[in-house]
Coordinates of C-alpha atoms in Angstrom, one line a residue:
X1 CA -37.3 -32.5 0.0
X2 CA -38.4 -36.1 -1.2
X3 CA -37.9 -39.2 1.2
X4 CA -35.7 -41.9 1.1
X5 CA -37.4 -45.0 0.1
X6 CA -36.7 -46.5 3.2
X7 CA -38.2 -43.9 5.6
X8 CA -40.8 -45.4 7.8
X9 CA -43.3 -42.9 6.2
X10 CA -42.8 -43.9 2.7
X11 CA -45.3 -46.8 2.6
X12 CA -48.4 -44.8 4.0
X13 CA -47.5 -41.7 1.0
X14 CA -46.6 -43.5 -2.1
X15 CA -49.3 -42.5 -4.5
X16 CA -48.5 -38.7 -2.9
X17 CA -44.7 -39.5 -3.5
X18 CA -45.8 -40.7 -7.0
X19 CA -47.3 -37.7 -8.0
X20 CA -44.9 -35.5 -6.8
X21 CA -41.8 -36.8 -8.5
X22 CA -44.1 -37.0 -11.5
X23 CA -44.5 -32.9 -11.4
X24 CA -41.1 -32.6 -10.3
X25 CA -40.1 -34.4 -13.5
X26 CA -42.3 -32.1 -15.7
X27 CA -40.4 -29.1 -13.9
X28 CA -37.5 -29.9 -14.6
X29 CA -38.2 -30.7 -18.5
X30 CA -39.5 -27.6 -18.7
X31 CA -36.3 -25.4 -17.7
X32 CA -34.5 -27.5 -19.8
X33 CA -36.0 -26.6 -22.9
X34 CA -36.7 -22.4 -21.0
X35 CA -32.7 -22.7 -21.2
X36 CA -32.5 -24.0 -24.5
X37 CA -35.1 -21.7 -26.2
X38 CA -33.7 -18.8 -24.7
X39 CA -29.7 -18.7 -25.4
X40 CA -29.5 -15.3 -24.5
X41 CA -30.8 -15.0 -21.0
X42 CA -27.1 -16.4 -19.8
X43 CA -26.2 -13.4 -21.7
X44 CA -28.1 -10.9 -20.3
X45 CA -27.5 -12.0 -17.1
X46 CA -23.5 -11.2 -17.5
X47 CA -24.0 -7.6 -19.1
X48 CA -26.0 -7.4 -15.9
X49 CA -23.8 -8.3 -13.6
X50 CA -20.9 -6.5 -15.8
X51 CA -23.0 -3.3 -15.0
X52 CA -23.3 -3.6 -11.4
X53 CA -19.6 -4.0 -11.6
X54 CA -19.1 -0.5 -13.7
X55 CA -21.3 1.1 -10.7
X56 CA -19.7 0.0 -8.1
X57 CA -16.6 1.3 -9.1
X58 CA -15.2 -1.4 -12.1
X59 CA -14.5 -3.8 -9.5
X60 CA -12.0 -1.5 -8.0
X61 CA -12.1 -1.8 -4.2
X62 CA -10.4 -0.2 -1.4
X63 CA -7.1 1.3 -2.7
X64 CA -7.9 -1.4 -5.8
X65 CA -8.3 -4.6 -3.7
X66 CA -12.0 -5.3 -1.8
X67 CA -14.8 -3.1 0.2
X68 CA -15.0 0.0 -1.9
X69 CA -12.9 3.2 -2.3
X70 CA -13.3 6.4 0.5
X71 CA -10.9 9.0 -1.2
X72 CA -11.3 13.1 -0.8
X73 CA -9.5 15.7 -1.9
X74 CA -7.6 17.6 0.7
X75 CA -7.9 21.7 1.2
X76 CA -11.1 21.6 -0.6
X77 CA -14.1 22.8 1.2
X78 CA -17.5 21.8 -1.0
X79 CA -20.6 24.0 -0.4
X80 CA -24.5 22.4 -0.8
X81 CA -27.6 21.8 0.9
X82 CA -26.1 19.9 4.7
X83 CA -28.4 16.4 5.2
X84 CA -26.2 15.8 8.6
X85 CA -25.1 18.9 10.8
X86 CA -21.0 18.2 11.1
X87 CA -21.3 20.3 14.8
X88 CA -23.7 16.8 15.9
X89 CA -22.1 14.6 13.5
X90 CA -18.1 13.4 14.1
X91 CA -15.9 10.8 13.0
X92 CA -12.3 9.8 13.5
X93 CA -11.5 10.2 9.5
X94 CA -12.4 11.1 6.9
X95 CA -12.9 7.7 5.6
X96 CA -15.7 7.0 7.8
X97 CA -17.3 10.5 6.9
X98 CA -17.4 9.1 3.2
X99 CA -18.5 6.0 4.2
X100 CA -21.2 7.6 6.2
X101 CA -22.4 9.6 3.0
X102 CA -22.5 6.0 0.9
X103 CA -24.8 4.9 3.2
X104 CA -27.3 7.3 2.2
X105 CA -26.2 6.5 -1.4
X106 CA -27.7 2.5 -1.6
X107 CA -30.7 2.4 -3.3
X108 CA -31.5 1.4 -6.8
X109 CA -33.4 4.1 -7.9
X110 CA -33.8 7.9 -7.4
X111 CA -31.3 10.3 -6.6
X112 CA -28.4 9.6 -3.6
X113 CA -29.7 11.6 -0.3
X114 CA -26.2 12.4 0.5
X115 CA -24.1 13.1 -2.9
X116 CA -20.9 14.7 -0.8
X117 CA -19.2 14.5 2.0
X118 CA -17.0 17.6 4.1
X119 CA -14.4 16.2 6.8
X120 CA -12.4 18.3 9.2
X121 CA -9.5 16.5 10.0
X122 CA -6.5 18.5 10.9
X123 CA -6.7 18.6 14.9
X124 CA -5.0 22.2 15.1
X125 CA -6.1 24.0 12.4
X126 CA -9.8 22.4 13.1
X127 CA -10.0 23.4 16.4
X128 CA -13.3 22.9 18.2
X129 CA -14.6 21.7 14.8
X130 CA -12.1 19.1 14.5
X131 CA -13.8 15.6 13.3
X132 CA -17.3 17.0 12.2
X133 CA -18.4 14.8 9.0
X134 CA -20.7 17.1 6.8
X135 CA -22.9 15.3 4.5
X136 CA -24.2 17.2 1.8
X137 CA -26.6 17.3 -1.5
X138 CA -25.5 19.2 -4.2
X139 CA -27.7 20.9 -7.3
X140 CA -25.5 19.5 -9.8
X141 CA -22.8 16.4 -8.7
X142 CA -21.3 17.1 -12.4
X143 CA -20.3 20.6 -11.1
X144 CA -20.2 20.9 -7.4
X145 CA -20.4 23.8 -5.6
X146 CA -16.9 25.1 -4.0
X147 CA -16.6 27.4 -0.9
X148 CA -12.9 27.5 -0.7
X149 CA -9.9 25.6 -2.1
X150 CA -5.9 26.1 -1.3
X151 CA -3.5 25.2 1.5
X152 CA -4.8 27.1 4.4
X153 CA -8.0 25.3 3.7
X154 CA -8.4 23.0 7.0
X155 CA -11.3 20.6 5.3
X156 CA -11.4 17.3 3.5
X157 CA -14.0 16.9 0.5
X158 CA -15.0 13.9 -1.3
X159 CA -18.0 13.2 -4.1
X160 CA -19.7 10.0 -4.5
X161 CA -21.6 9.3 -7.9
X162 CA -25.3 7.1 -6.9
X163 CA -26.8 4.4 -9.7
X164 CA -27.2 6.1 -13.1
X165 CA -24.7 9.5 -12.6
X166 CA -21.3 10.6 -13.0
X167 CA -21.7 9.5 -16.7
X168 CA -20.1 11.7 -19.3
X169 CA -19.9 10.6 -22.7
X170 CA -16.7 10.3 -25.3
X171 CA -18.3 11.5 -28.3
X172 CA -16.3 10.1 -31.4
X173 CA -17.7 10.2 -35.3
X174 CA -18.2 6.5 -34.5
X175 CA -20.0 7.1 -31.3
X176 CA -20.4 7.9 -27.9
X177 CA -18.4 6.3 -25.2
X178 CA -20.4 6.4 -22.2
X179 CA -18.7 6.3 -19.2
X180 CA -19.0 5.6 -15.6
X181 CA -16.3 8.5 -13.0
X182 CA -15.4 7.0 -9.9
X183 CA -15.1 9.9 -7.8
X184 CA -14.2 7.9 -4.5
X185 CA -11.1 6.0 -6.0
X186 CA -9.7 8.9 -7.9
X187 CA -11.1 12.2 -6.9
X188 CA -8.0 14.2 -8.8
X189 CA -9.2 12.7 -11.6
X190 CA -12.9 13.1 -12.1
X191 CA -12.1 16.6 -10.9
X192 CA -10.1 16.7 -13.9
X193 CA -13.0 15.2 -16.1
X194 CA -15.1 18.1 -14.5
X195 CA -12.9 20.7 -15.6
X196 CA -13.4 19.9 -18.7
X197 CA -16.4 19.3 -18.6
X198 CA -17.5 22.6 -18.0
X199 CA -15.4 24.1 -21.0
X200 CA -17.7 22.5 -23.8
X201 CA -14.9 21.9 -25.8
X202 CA -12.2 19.4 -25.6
X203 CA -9.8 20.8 -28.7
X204 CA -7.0 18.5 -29.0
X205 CA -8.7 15.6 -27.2
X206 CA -8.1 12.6 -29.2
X207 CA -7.8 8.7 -29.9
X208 CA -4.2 8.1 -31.5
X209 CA -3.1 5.0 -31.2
X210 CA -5.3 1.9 -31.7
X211 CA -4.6 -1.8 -31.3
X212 CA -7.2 -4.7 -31.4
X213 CA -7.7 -8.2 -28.7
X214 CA -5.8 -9.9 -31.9
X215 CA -5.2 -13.6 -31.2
X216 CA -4.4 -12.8 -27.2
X217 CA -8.0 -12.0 -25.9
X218 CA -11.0 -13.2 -26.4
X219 CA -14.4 -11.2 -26.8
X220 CA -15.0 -10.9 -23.1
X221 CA -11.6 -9.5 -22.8
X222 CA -9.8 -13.0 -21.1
X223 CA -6.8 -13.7 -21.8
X224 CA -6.2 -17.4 -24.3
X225 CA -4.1 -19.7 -22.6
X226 CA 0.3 -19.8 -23.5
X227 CA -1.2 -16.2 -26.3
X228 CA 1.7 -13.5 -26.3
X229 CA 0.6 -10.7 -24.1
X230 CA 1.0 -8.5 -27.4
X231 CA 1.6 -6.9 -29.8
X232 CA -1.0 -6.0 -30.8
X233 CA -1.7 -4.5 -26.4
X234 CA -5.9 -4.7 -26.8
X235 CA -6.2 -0.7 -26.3
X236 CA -7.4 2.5 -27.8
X237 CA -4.6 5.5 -26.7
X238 CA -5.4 9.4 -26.6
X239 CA -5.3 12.9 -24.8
X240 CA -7.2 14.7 -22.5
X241 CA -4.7 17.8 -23.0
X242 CA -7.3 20.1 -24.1
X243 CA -6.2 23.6 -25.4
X244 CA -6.1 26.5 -23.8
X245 CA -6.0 24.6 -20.0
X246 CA -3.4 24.3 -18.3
X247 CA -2.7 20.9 -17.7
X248 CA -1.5 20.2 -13.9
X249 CA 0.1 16.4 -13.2
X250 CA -2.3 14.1 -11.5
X251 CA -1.0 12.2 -8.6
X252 CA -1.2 8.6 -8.3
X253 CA -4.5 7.1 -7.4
X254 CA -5.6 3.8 -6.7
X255 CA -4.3 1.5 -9.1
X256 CA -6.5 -2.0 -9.4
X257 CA -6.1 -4.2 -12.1
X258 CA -7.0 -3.4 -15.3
X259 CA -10.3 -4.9 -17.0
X260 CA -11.7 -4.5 -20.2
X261 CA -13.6 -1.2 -20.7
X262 CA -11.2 0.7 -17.6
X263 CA -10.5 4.2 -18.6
X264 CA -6.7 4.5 -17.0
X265 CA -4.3 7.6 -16.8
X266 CA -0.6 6.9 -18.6
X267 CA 1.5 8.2 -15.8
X268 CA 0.7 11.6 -14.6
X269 CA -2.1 12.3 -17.4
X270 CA -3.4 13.5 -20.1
X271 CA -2.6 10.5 -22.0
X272 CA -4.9 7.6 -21.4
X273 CA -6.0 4.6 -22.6
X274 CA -9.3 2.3 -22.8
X275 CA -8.3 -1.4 -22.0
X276 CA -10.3 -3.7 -24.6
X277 CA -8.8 -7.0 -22.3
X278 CA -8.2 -7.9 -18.8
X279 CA -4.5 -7.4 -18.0
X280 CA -3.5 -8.7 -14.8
X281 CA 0.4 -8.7 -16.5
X282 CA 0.7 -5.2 -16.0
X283 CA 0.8 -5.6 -12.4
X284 CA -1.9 -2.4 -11.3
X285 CA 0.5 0.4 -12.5
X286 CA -2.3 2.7 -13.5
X287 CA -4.5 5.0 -12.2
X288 CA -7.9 3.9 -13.4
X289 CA -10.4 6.9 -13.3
X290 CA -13.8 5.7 -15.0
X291 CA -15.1 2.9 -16.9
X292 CA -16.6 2.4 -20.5
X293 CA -20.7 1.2 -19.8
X294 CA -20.3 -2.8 -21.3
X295 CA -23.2 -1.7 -24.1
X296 CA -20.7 0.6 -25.5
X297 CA -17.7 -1.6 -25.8
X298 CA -18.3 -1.9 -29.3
X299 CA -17.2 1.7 -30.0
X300 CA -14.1 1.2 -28.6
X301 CA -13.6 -2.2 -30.7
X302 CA -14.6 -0.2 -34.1
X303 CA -12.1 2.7 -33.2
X304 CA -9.3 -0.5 -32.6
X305 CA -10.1 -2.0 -36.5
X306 CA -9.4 1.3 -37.9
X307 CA -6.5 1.7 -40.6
X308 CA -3.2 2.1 -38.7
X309 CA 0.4 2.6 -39.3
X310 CA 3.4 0.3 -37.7
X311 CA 5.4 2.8 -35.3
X312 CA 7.9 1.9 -32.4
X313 CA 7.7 3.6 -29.2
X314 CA 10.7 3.1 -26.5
X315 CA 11.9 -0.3 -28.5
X316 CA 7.7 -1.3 -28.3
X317 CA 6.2 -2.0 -31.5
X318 CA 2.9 0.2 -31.4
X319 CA 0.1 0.8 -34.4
X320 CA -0.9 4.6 -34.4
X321 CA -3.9 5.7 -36.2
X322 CA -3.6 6.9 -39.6
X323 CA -6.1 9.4 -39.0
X324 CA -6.1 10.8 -35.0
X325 CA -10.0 10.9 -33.8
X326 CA -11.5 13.7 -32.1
X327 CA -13.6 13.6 -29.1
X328 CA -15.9 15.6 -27.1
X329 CA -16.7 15.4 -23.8
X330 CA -20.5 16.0 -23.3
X331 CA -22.9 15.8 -20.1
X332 CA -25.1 12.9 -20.4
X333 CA -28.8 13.1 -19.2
X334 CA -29.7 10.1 -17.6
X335 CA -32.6 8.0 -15.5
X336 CA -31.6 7.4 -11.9
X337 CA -32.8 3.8 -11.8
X338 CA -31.4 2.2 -15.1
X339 CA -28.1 3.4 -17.0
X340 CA -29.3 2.3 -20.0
X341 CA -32.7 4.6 -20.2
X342 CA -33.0 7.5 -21.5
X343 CA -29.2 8.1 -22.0
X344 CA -29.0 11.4 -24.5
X345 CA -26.5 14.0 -24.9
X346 CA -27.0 17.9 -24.1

């Protein structure tokens, strides 16, 4: 820091002082015009930070609010290579177990160490195993390996999705919407997602219903000041009923507000929606499961400006597509330290 002119040291540095406000001047001209010859590094900055956002779970904190979601499924024992021993390894919850198995899961590149987490937490039916946290690494996150599942099942068993996986693409004629599962928020869900997954087929899986920003949003999805709140709703609307499963409601998960690119159940499932805007007026009443990567945003927009029809839907004025499209779910291949790299479908 300089020094005020009337420091008693001033006098005996001036010509020092001199020349350093004289480079500090020439510093300072020189980010000016860095900033003004490159308009896009503000830019790239944002998709940045948008990213980080996407993997840590779309800004959806615990039970939607701050810190992170912990959620497991109950009655589900998960198998896998064990990184911690439960029998010397014990919480009080199964929240701390999965927060114990994020620990393991910070870095920003290579795999997680622990990808799963097993919790005994039922005191009686435990017994002397009652507490022990089992942190686990499985050969394949997208299809985890089960030892037992039902209600006489005493165990607690959660996923969590490091930098770079959990991705599974949308694949549309226009595109594939990659996105981001968020396993500890909604663990029904993604096991859901999985399901499918491993069918290689999603018949019947489609975008319906298709309505643009309009004059209400802007690009980055905020809303414009005293702009209706729709219609058009800034969305793209399909199923995830896909034939031949049978399709079991999903309970209520955590519900955050919605953002542009969450991927949100309609009630119990399988409709869903992708949210083009930010819609704090709808007051976190969905179950948001995944989230669309930000580069891929303009898939969703293109399948929003196709041709629709005017339709009304419980006294709502809705625009259904004239021509449903299809999509796939496919298993994305991806680089553990940059989402972007690398990204191809099986």
């Amino acid at each position: 820091m300089g020094r005020r002119q009337n420091d008693p040291e001033a006098t005996h540095c001036s010509p020092l002082v001199l020349l350093l406000v004289g480079l500090a001047s020439c510093a300072l001209v020189y980010a000016a015009l860095c900033v003004v010859l490159k308009p896009n590094e503000a830019s790239s900055f944002s998709e940045l930070v948008s990213l980080e956002l996407v993997e840590e779970g779309g800004g959806v904190g615990v039970e939607g609010e701050s810190g992170g979601c912990c959620r497991g499924t109950e009655n589900l024992e998960l198998w896998g290579a064990a990184v911690k021993w439960g029998s010397e390894f014990k919480f009080n919850s199964s929240e701390q177990c999965c927060k114990a198995c994020k620990a393991m899961c910070t870095g920003t590149d290579g795999p997680c160490l622990c990808d799963s987490w097993v919790f005994c937490g039922k005191k009686e039916a435990c017994g002397s195993k009652f507490g022990e946290c089992w942190l686990k690494k499985q050969k394949d996150t997208l299809a985890p390996e089960r030892q037992e599942v039902g209600e006489t099942v005493s165990w607690t068993s959660g996923l969590i999705f490091g930098r770079g996986e959990g991705i599974v693409g949308l694949e549309t004629k226009y595109g594939t919407l990659h996105i981001k599962l968020f396993p500890d928020c909604a663990p029904h869900s993604v096991a859901y997602i999985l399901e499918l997954l491993a069918l290689r087929h999603c018949a019947g899986c489609q975008f319906y219903r298709a309505e643009s920003r309009g004059p209400s949003w802007d690009s980055e999805g905020n809303h414009i000041k005293n702009a209706p709140f729709g219609p058009p709703f800034a969305l793209v609307q399909g199923t995830l009923d896909a034939q031949g499963v049978i399709f079991k409601k999903i309970p209520t998960e955590v519900c955050p507000t919605i953002r542009r690119g969450s991927v949100a159940w309609i009630g119990s499932g399988p409709e869903f929606f992708i949210s083009l805007a930010n819609h704090e007026e709808w007051k976190k009443e969905y179950t948001v499961f995944a989230s669309v990567l930000p580069e891929d945003m303009n898939i969703a927009e293109k399948i929003a400006q196709l041709p629709t029809t005017a339709d009304v839907w419980n006294s709502i004025n809705v625009s259904v597509l004239e021509k449903p499209v299809p999509l796939h779910l496919r298993r994305m291949k991806t680089s553990h330290g940059d989402l972007t790299a690398n990204m191809k479908s099986n």
